[in-house]
mmCIF file of C-alpha atoms in Angstrom:
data_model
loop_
_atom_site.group_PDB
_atom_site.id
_atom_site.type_symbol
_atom_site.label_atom_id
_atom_site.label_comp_id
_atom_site.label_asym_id
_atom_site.label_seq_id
_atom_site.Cartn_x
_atom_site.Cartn_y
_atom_site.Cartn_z
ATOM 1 C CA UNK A 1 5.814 0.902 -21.090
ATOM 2 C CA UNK A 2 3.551 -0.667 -18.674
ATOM 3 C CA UNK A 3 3.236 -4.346 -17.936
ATOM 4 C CA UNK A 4 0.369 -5.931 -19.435
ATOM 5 C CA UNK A 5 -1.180 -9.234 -17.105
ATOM 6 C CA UNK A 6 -1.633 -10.612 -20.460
ATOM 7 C CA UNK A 7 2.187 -10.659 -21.453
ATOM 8 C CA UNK A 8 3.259 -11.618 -17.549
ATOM 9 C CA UNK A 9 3.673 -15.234 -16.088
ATOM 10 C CA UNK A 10 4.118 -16.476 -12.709
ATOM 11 C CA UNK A 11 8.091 -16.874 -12.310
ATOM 12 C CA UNK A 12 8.687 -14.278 -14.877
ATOM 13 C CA UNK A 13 11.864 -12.140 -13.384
ATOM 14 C CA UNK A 14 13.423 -8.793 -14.537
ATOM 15 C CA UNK A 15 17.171 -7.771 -12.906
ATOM 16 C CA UNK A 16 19.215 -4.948 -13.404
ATOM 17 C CA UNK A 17 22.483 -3.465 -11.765
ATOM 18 C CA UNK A 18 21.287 -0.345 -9.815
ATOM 19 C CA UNK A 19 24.430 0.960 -8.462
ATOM 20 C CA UNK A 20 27.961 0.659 -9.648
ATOM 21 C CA UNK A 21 30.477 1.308 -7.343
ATOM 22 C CA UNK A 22 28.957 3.424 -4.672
ATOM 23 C CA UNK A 23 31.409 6.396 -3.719
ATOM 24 C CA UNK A 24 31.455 8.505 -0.707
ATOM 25 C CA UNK A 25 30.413 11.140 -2.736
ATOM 26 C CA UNK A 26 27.028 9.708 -3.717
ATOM 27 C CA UNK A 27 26.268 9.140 0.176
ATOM 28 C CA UNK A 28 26.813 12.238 0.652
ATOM 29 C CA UNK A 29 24.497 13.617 -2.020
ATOM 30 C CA UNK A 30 22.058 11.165 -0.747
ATOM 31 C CA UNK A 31 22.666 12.627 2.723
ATOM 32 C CA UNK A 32 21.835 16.349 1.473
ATOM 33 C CA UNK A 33 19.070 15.172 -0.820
ATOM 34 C CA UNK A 34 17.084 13.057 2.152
ATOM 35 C CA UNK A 35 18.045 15.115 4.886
ATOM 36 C CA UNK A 36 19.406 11.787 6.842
ATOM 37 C CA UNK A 37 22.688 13.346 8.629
ATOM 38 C CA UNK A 38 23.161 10.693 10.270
ATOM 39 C CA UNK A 39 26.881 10.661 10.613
ATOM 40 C CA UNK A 40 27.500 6.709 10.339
ATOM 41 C CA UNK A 41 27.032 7.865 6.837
ATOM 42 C CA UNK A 42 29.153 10.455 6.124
ATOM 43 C CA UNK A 43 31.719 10.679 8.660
ATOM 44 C CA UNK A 44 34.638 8.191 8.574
ATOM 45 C CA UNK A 45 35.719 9.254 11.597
ATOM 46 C CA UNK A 46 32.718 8.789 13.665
ATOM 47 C CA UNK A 47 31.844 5.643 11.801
ATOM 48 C CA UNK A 48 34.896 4.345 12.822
ATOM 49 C CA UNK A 49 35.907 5.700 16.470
ATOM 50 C CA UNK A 50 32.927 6.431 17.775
ATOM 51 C CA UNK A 51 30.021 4.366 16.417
ATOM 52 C CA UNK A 52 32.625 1.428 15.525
ATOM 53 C CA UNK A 53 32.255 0.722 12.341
ATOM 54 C CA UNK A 54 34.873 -0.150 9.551
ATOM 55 C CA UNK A 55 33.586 3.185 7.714
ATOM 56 C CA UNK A 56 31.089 4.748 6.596
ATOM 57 C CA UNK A 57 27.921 2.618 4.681
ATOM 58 C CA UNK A 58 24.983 3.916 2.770
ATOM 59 C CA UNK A 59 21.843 4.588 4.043
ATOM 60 C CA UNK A 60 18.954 1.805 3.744
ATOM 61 C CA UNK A 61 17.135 4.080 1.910
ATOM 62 C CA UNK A 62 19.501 4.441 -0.398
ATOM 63 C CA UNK A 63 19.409 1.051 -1.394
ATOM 64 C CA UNK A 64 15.612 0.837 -1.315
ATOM 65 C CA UNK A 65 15.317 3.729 -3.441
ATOM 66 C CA UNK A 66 17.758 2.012 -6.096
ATOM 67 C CA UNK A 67 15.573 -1.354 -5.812
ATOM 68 C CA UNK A 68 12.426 0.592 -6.333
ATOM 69 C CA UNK A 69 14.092 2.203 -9.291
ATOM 70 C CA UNK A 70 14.138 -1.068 -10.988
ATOM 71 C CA UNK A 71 10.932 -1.768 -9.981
ATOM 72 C CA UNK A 72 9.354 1.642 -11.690
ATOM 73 C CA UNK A 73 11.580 0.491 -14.848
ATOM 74 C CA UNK A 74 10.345 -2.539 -15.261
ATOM 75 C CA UNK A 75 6.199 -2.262 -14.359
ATOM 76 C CA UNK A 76 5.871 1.302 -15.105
ATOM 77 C CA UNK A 77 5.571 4.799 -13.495
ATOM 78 C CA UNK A 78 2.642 5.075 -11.378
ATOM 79 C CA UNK A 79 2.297 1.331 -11.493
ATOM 80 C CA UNK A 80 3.116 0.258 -7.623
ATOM 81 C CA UNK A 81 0.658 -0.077 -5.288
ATOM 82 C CA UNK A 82 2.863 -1.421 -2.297
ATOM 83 C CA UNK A 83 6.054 -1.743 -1.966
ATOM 84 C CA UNK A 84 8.416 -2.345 1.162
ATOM 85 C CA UNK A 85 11.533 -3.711 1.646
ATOM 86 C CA UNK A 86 14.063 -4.955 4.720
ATOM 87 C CA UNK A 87 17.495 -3.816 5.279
ATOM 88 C CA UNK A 88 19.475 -7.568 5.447
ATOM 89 C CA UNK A 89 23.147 -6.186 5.251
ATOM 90 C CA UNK A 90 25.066 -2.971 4.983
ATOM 91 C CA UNK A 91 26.080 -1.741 1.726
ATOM 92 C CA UNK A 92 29.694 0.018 2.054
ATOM 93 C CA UNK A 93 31.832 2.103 -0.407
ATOM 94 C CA UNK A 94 32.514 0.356 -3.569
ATOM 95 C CA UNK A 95 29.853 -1.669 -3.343
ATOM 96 C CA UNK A 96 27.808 -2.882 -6.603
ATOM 97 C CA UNK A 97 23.985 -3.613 -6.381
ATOM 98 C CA UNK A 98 21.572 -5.684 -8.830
ATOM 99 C CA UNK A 99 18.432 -5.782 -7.957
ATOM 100 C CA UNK A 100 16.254 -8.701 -8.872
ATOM 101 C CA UNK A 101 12.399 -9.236 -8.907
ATOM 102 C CA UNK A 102 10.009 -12.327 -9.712
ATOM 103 C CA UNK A 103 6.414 -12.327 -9.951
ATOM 104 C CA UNK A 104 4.745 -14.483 -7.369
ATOM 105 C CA UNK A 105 1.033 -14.410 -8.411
ATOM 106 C CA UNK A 106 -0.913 -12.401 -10.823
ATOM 107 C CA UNK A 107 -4.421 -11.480 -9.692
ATOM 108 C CA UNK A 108 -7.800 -9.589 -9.691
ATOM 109 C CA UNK A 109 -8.785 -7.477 -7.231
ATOM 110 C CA UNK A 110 -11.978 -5.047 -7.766
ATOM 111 C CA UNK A 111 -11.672 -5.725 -11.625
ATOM 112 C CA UNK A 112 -7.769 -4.647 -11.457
ATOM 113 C CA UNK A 113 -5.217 -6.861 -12.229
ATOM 114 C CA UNK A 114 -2.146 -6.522 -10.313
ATOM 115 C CA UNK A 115 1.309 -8.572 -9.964
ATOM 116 C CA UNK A 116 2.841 -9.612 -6.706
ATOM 117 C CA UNK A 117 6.602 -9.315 -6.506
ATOM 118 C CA UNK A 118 9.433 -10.704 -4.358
ATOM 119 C CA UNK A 119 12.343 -8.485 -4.689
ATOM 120 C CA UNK A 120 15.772 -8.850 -3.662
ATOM 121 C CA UNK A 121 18.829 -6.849 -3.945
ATOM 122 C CA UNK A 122 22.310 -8.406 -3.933
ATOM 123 C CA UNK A 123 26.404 -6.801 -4.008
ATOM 124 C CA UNK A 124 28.786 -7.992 -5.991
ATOM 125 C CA UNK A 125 29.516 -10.653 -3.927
ATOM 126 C CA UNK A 126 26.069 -12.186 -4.214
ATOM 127 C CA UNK A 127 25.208 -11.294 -0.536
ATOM 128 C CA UNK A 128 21.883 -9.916 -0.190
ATOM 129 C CA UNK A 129 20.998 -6.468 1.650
ATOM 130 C CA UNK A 130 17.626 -5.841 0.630
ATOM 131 C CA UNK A 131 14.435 -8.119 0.740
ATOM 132 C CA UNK A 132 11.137 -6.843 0.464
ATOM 133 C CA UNK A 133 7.630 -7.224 -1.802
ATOM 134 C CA UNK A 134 5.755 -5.038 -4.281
ATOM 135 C CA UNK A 135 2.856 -5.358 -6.040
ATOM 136 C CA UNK A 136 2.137 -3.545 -9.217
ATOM 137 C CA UNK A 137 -1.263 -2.369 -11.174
ATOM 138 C CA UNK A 138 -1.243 -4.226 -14.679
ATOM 139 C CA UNK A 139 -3.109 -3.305 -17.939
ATOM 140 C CA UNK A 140 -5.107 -6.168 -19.153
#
């Protein structure tokens, strides 16, 4: 259901776990369905000996794709007009992800009211790995 300006406040936050446990398995469906071979993601042994990693880690995209997940849950499908995010920290296998975000401002702009949105994800350990804005179309 979409957000409605008139139910929304300044401060207001939604959060939500987005992944649970990444496996190696997931980043490599990820790899197959975005076409990112990349092998820092997928290989442990060229993460490790070659590119000198401590293993493989998911792809940023990955995690931005989760974040915007909880975005579309929470405002709506359809409902984001921008939306773009920086990669902070790698996420790894076994990681857990909860994505948070918190409306900044509610405005008007050509008669439309939208919501502007600091997101953040976090792992389990609290450390953040993605940052980024959105802003979202409201109904009145």
């Amino acid at each position: 259901m979409p957000l409605r300006a008139s139910q929304l406040s300044v401060g207001d936050a939604r959060e939500e776990v987005v992944i649970e446990n990444l496996s190696r398995t997931q980043l490599v469906m990820y790899a197959g369905a975005s076409g990112d071979y990349n092998p820092v993601h997928t290989d442990e042994v060229f993460a490790t000996k070659v590119a000198g990693y401590p293993t493989v880690f998911a792809h940023g995209m990955l995690s931005m794709g989760a974040t915007g997940r909880m975005l579309t849950n929470w405002v709506g499908d359809g409902r984001l007009t921008k939306y773009g995010v920086r990669f902070v920290a790698q996420v790894w296998p076994g990681d857990s992800l909860t994505a948070r975000a918190v409306v900044d401002a509610i405005r008007h702009e050509n008669g439309v009211a939208l919501a502007d949105l600091t997101v953040v994800t976090v792992n389990q350990d609290g450390k953040e790995v993605v940052s980024g804005y959105a802003c979202a179309r409201l109904d009145p």
